Short mmCIF file of N, CA, C and O in Angstrom, two decimals:
data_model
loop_
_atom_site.label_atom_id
_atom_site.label_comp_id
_atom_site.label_asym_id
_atom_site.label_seq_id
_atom_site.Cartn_x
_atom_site.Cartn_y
_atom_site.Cartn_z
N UNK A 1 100.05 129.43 136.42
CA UNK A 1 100.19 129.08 135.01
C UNK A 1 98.92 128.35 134.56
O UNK A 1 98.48 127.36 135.15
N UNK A 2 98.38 128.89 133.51
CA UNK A 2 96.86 128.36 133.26
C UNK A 2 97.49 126.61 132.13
O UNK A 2 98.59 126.05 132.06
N UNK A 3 96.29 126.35 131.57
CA UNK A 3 96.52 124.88 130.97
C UNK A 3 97.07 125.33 129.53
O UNK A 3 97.94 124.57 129.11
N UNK A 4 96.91 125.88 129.09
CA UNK A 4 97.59 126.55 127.81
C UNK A 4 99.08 126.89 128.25
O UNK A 4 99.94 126.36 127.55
N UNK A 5 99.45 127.58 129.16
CA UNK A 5 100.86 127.93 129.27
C UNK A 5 101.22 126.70 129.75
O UNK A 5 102.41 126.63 129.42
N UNK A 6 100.98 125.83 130.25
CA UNK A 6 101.32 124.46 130.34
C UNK A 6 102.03 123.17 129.25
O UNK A 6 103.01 122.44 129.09
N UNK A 7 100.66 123.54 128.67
CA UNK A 7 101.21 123.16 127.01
C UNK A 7 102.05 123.77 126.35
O UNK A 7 102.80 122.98 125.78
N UNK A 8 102.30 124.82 126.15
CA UNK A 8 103.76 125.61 125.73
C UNK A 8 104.91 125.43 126.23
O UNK A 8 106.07 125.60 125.85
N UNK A 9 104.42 125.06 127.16
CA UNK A 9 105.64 124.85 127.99
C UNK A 9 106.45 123.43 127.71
O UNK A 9 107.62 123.06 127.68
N UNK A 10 105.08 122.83 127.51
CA UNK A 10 105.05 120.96 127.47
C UNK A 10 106.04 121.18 125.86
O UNK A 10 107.20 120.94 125.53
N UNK A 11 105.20 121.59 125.40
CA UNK A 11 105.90 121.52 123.74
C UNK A 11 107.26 122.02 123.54
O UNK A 11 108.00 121.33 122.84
N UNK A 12 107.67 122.98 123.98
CA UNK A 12 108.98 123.75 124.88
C UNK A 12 109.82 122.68 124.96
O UNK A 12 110.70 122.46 124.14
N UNK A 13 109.55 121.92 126.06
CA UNK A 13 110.70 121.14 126.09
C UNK A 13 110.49 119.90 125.16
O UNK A 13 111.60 119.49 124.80
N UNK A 14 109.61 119.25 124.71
CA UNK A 14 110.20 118.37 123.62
C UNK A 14 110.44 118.85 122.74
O UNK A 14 110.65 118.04 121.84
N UNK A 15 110.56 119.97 122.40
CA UNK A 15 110.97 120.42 120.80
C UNK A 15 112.61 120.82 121.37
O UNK A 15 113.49 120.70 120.52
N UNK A 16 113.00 121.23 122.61
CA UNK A 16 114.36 121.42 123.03
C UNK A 16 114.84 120.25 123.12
O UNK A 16 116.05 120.31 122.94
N UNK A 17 114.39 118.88 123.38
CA UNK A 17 114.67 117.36 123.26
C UNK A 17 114.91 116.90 121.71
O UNK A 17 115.91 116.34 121.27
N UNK A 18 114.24 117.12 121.30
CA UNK A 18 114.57 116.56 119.96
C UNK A 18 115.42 117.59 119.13
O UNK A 18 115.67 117.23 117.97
N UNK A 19 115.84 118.65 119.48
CA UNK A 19 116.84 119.11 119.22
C UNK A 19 118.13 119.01 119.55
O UNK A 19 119.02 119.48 118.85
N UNK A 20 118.35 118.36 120.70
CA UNK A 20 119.31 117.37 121.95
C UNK A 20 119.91 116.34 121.39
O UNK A 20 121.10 116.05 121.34
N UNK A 21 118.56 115.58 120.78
CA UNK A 21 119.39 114.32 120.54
C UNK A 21 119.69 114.91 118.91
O UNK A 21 120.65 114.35 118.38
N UNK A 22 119.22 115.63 118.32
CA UNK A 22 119.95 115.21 116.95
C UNK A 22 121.19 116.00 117.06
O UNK A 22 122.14 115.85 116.28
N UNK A 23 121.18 117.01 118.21
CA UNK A 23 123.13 117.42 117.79
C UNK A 23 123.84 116.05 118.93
O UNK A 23 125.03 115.83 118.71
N UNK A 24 123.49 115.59 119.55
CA UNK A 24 124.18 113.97 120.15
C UNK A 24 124.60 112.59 118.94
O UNK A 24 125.49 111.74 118.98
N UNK A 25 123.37 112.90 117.81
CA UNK A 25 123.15 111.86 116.73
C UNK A 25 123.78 111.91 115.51
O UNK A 25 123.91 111.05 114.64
N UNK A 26 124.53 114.15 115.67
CA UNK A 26 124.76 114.67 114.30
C UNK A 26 124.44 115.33 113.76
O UNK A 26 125.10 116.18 113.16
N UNK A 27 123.12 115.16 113.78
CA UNK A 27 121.57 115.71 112.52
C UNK A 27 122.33 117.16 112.46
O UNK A 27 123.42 117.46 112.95
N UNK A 28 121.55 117.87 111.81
CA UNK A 28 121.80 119.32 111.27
C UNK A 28 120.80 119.76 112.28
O UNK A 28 120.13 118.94 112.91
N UNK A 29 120.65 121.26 112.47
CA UNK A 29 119.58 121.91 113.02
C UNK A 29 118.70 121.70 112.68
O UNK A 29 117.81 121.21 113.37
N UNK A 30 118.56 122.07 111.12
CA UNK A 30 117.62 121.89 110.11
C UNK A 30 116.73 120.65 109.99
O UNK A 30 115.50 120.69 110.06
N UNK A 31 117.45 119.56 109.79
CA UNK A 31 116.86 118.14 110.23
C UNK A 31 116.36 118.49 111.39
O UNK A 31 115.31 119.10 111.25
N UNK A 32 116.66 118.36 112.34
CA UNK A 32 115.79 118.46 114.21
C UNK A 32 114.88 119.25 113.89
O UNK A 32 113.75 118.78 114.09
N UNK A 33 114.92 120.43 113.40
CA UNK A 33 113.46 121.09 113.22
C UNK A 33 112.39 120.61 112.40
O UNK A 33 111.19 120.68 112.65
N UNK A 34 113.01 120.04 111.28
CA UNK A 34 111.68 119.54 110.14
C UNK A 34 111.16 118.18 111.31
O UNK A 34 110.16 118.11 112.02
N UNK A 35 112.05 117.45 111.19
CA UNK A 35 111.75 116.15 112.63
C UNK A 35 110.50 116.81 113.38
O UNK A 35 109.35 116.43 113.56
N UNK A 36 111.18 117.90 113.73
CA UNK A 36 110.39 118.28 115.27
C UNK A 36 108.57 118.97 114.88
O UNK A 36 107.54 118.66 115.48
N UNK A 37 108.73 119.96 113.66
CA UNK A 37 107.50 119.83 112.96
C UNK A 37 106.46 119.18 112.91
O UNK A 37 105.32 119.59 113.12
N UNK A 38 106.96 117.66 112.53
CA UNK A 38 106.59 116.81 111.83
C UNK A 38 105.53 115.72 113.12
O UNK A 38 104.43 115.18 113.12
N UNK A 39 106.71 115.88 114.08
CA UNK A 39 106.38 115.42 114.94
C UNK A 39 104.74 115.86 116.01
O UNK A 39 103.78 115.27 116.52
N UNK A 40 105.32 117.30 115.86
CA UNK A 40 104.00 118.49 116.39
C UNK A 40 102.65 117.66 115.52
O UNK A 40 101.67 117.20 116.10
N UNK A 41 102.82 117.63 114.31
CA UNK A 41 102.05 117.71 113.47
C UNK A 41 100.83 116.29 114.15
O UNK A 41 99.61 116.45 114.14
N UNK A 42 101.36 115.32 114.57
CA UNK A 42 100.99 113.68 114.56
C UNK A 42 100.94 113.91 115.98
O UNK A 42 101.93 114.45 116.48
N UNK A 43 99.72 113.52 116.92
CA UNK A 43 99.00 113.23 117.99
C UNK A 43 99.67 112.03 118.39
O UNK A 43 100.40 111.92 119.37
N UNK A 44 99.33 111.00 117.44
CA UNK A 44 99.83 109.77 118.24
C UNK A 44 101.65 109.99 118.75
O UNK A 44 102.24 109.56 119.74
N UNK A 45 102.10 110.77 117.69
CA UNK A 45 103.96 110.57 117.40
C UNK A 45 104.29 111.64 118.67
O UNK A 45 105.34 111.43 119.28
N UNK A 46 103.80 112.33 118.93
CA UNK A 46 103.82 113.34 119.92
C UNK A 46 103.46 112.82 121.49
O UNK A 46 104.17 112.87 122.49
N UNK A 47 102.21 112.36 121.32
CA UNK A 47 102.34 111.38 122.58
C UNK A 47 103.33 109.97 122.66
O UNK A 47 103.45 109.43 123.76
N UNK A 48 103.82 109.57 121.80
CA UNK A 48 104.93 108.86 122.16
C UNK A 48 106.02 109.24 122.27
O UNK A 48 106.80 108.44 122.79
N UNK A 49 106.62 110.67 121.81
CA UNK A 49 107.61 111.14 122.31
C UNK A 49 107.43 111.71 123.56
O UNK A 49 108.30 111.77 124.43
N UNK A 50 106.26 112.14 123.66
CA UNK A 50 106.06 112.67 125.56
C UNK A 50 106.43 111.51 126.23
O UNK A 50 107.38 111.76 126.99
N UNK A 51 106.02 110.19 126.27
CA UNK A 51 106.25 109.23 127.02
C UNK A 51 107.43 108.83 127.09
O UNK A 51 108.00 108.66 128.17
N UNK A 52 108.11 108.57 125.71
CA UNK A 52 109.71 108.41 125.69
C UNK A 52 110.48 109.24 126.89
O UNK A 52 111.14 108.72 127.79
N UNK A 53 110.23 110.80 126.69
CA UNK A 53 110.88 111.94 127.12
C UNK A 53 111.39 111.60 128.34
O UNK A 53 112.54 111.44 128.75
N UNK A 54 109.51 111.45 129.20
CA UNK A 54 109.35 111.08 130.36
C UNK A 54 109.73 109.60 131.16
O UNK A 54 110.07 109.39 132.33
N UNK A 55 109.59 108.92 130.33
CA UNK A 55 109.72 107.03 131.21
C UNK A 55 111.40 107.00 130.46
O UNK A 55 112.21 106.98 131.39
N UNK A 56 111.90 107.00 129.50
CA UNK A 56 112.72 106.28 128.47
C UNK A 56 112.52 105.22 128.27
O UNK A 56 113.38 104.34 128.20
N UNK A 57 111.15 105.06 128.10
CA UNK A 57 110.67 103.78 127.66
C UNK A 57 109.63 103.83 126.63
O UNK A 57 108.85 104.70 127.02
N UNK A 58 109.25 103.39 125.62
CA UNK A 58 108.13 103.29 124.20
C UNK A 58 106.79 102.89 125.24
O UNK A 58 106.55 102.01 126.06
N UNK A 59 106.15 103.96 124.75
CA UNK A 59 104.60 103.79 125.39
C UNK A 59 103.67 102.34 124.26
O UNK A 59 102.94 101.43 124.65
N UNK A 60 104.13 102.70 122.87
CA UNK A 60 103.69 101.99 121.82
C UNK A 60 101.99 101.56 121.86
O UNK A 60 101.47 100.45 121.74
N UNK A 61 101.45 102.72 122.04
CA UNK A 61 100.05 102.63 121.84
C UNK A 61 99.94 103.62 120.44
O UNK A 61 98.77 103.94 120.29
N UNK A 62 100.56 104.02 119.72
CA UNK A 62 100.12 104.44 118.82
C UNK A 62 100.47 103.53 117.70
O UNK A 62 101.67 103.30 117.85
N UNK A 63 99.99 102.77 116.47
CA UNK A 63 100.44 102.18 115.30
C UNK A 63 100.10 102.98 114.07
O UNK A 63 99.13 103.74 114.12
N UNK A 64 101.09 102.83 112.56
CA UNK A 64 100.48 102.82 111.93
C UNK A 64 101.05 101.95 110.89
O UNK A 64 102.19 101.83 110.44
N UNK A 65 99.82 101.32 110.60
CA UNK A 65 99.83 99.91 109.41
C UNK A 65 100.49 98.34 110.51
O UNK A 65 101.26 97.44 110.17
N UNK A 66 99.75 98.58 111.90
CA UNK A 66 99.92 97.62 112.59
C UNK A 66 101.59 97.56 113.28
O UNK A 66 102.06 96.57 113.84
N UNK A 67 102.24 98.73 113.09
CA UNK A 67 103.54 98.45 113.59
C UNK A 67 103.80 100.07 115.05
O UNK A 67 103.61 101.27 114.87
N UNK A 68 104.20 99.45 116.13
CA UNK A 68 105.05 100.72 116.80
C UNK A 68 106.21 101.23 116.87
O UNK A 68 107.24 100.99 116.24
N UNK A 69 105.94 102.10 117.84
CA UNK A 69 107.57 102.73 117.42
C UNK A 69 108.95 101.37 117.18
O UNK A 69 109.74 100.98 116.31
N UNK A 70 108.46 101.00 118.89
CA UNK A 70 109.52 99.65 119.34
C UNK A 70 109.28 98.86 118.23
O UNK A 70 109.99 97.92 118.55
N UNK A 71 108.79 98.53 117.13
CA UNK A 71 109.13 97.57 116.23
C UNK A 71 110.21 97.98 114.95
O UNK A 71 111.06 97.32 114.35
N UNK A 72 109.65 99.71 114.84
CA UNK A 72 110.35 100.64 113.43
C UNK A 72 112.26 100.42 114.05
O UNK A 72 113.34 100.21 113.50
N UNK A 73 111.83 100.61 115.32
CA UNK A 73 113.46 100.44 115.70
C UNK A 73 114.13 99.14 115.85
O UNK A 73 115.29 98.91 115.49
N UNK A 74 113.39 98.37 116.36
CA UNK A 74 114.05 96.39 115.85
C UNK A 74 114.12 96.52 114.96
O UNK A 74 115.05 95.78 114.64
N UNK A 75 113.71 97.11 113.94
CA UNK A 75 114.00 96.51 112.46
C UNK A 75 114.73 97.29 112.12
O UNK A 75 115.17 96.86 111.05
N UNK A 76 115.50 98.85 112.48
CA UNK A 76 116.31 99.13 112.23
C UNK A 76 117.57 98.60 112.71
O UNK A 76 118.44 98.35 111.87
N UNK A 77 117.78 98.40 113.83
CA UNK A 77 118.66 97.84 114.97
C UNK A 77 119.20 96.34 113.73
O UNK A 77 120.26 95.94 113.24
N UNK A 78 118.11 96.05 113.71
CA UNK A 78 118.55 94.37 113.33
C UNK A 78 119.03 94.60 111.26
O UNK A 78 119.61 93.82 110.51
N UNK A 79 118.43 96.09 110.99
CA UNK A 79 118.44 96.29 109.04
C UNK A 79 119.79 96.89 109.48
O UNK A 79 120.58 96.69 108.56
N UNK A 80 120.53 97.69 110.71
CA UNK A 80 121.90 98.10 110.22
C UNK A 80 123.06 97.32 111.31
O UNK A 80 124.27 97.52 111.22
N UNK A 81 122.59 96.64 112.07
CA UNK A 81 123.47 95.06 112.53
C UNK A 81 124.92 95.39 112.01
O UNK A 81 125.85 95.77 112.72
N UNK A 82 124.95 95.23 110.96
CA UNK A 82 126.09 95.03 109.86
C UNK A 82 127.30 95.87 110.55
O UNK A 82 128.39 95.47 110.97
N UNK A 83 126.56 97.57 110.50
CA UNK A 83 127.41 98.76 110.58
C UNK A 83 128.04 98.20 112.20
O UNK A 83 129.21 97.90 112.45
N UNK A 84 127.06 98.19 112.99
CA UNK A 84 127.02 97.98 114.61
C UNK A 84 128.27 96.58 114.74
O UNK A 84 128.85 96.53 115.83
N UNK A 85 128.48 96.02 114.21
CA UNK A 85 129.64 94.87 114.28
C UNK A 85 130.92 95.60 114.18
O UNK A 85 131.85 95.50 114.99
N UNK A 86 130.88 96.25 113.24
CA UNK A 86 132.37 97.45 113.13
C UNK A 86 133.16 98.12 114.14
O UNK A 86 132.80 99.30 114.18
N UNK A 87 133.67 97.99 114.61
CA UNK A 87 134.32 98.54 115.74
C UNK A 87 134.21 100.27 115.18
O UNK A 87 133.74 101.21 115.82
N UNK A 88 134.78 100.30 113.87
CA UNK A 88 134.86 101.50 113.25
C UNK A 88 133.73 102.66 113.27
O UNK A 88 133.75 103.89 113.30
N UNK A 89 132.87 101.78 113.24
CA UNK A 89 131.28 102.12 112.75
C UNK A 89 130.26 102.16 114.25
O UNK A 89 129.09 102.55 114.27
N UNK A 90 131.05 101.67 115.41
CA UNK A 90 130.12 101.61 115.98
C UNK A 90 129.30 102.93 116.85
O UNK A 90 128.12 102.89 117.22
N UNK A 91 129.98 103.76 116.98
CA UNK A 91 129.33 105.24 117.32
C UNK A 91 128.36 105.70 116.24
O UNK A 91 127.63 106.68 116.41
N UNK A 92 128.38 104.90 115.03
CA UNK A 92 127.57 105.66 114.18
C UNK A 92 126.14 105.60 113.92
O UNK A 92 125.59 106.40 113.15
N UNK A 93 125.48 104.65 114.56
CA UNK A 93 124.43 104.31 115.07
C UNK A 93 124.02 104.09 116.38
O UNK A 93 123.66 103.04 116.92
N UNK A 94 124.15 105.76 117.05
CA UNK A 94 124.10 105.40 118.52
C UNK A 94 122.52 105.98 119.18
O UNK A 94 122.03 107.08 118.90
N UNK A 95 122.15 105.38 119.73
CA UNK A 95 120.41 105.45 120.40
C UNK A 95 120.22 107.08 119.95
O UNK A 95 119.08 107.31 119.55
N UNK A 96 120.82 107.85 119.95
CA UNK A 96 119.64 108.94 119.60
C UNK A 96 119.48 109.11 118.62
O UNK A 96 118.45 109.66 118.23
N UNK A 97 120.72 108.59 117.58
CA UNK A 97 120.43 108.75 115.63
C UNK A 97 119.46 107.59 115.60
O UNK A 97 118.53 107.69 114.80
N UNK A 98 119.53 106.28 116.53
CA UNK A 98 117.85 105.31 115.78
C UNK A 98 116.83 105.73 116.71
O UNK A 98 115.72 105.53 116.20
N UNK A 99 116.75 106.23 117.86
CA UNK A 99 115.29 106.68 118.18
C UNK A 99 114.87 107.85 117.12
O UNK A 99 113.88 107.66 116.41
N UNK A 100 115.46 108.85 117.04
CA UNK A 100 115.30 110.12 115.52
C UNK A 100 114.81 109.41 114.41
O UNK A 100 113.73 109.71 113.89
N UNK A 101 115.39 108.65 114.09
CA UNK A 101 115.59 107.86 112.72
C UNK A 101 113.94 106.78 112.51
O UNK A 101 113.34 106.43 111.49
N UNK A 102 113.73 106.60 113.62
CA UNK A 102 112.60 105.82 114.19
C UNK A 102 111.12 106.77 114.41
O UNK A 102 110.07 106.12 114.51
N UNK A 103 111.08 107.60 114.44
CA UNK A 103 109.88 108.50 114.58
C UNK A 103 110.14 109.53 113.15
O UNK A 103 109.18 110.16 112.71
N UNK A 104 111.13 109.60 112.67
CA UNK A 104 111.49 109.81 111.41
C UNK A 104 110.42 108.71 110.23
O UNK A 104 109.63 109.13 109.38
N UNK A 105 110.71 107.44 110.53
CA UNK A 105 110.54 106.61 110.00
C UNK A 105 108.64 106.59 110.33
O UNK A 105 107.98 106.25 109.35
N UNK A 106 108.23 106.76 110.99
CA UNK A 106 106.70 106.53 112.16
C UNK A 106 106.24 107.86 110.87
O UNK A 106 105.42 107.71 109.96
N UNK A 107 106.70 108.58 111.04
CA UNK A 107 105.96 110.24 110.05
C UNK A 107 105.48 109.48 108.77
O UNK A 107 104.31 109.44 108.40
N UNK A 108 106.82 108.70 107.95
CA UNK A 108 106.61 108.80 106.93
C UNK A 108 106.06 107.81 106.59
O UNK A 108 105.24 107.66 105.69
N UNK A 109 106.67 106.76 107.66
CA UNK A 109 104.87 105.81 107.32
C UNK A 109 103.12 106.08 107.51
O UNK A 109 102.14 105.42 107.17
N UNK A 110 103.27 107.38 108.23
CA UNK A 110 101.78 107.97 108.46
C UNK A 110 101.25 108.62 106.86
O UNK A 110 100.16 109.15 106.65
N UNK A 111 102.46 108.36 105.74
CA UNK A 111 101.83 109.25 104.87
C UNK A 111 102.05 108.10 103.49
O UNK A 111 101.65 108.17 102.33
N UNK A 112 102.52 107.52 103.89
CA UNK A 112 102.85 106.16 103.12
C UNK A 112 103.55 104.70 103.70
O UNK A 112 104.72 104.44 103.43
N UNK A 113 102.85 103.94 104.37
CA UNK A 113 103.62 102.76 105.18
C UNK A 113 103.89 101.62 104.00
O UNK A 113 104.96 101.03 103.88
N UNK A 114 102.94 101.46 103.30
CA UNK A 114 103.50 100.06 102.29
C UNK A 114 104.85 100.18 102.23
O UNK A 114 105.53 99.49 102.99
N UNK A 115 105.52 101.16 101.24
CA UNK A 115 107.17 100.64 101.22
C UNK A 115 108.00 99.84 102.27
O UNK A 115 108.66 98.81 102.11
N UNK A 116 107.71 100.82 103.71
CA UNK A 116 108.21 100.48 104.88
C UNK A 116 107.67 99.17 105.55
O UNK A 116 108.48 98.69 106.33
N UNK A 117 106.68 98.59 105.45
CA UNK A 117 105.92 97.63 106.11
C UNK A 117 106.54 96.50 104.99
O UNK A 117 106.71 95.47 105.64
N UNK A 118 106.89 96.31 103.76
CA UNK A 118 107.51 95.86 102.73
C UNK A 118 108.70 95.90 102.82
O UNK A 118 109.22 94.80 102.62
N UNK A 119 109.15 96.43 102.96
CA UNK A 119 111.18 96.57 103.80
C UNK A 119 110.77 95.58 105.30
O UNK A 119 110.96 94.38 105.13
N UNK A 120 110.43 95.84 106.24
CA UNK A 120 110.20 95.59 107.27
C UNK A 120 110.15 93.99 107.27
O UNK A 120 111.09 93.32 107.67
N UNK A 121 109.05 93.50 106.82
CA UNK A 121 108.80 92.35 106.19
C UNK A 121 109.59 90.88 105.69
O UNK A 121 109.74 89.69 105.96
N UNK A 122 109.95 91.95 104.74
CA UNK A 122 111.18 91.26 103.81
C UNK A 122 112.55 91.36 104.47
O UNK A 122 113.30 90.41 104.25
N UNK A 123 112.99 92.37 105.24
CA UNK A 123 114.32 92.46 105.57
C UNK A 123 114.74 92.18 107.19
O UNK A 123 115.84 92.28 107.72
N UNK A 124 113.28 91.74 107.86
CA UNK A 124 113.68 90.84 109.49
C UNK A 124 114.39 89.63 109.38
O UNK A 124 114.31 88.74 108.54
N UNK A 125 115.31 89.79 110.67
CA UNK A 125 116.37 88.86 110.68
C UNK A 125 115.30 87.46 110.87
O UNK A 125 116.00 86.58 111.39
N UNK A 126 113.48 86.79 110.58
CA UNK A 126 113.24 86.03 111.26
C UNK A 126 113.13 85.27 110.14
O UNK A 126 113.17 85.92 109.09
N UNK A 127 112.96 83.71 109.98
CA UNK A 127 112.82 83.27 108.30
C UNK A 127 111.24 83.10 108.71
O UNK A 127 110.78 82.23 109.44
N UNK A 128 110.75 83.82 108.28
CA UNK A 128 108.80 83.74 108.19
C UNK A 128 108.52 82.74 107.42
O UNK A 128 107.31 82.62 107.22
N UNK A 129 109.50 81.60 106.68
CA UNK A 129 108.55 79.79 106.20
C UNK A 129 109.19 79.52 107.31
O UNK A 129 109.41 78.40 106.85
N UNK A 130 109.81 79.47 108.55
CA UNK A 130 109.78 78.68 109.00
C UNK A 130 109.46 79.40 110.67
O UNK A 130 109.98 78.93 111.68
N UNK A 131 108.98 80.01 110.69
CA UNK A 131 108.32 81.06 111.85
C UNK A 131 106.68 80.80 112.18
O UNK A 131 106.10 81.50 113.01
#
């Protein structure tokens, strides 16, 4: 197998991964594929899902607007808290809808982060006057 069929191969299975977790998370097909696109599209977002894939752990060498993956997801973790207290609610935010939701989030800050870095900011559980 030369280095090209390698890479097809490589891409092969994370695009069969991120199609994994969003029927585990819910997502539609449709969602997992635009996701998965999107993902192709971004070097850095792609090498952090290779690393995820591989360790299950955030490589977090890629930023953008000073934040990594592992932060887009604390701040989700800690922005939907609320739901996660629910006994009712609690499957509904389960690790593969916020890792998705989280490189979801990584895309669209590559094309606009202010809003998100402004949510982020403003909506951590930390009090920053007295931090």
């Amino acid at each position: 197998m030369n280095q090209e069929e390698r890479l097809e191969k490589a891409l092969q299975t994370l695009h069969d991964y991120v199609l994994a977790l969003g029927e585990q998370a819910g997502e539609s097909k449709e969602y997992s594929e635009r996701l998965w696109q999107g993902i192709r599209q971004s070097e850095g977002i792609l090498q952090e899902l290779a690393y995820y894939h591989d360790y299950e752990k955030f490589l977090c060498r890629y930023r953008v607007a000073g934040y990594t993956l592992a932060d887009v997801l604390v701040w989700q973790v800690d922005h939907f808290k609320l739901y996660m207290d629910r006994p009712e609610e609690m499957n509904r935010y389960r690790t593969p809808k916020l890792l998705l939701a989280a490189f979801d989030t990584m895309l669209q800050m590559e094309t606009d982060p202010l809003p998100f870095v402004k949510k982020m900011e403003g909506e951590s559980g930390q009090d920053a006057a007295n931090g």
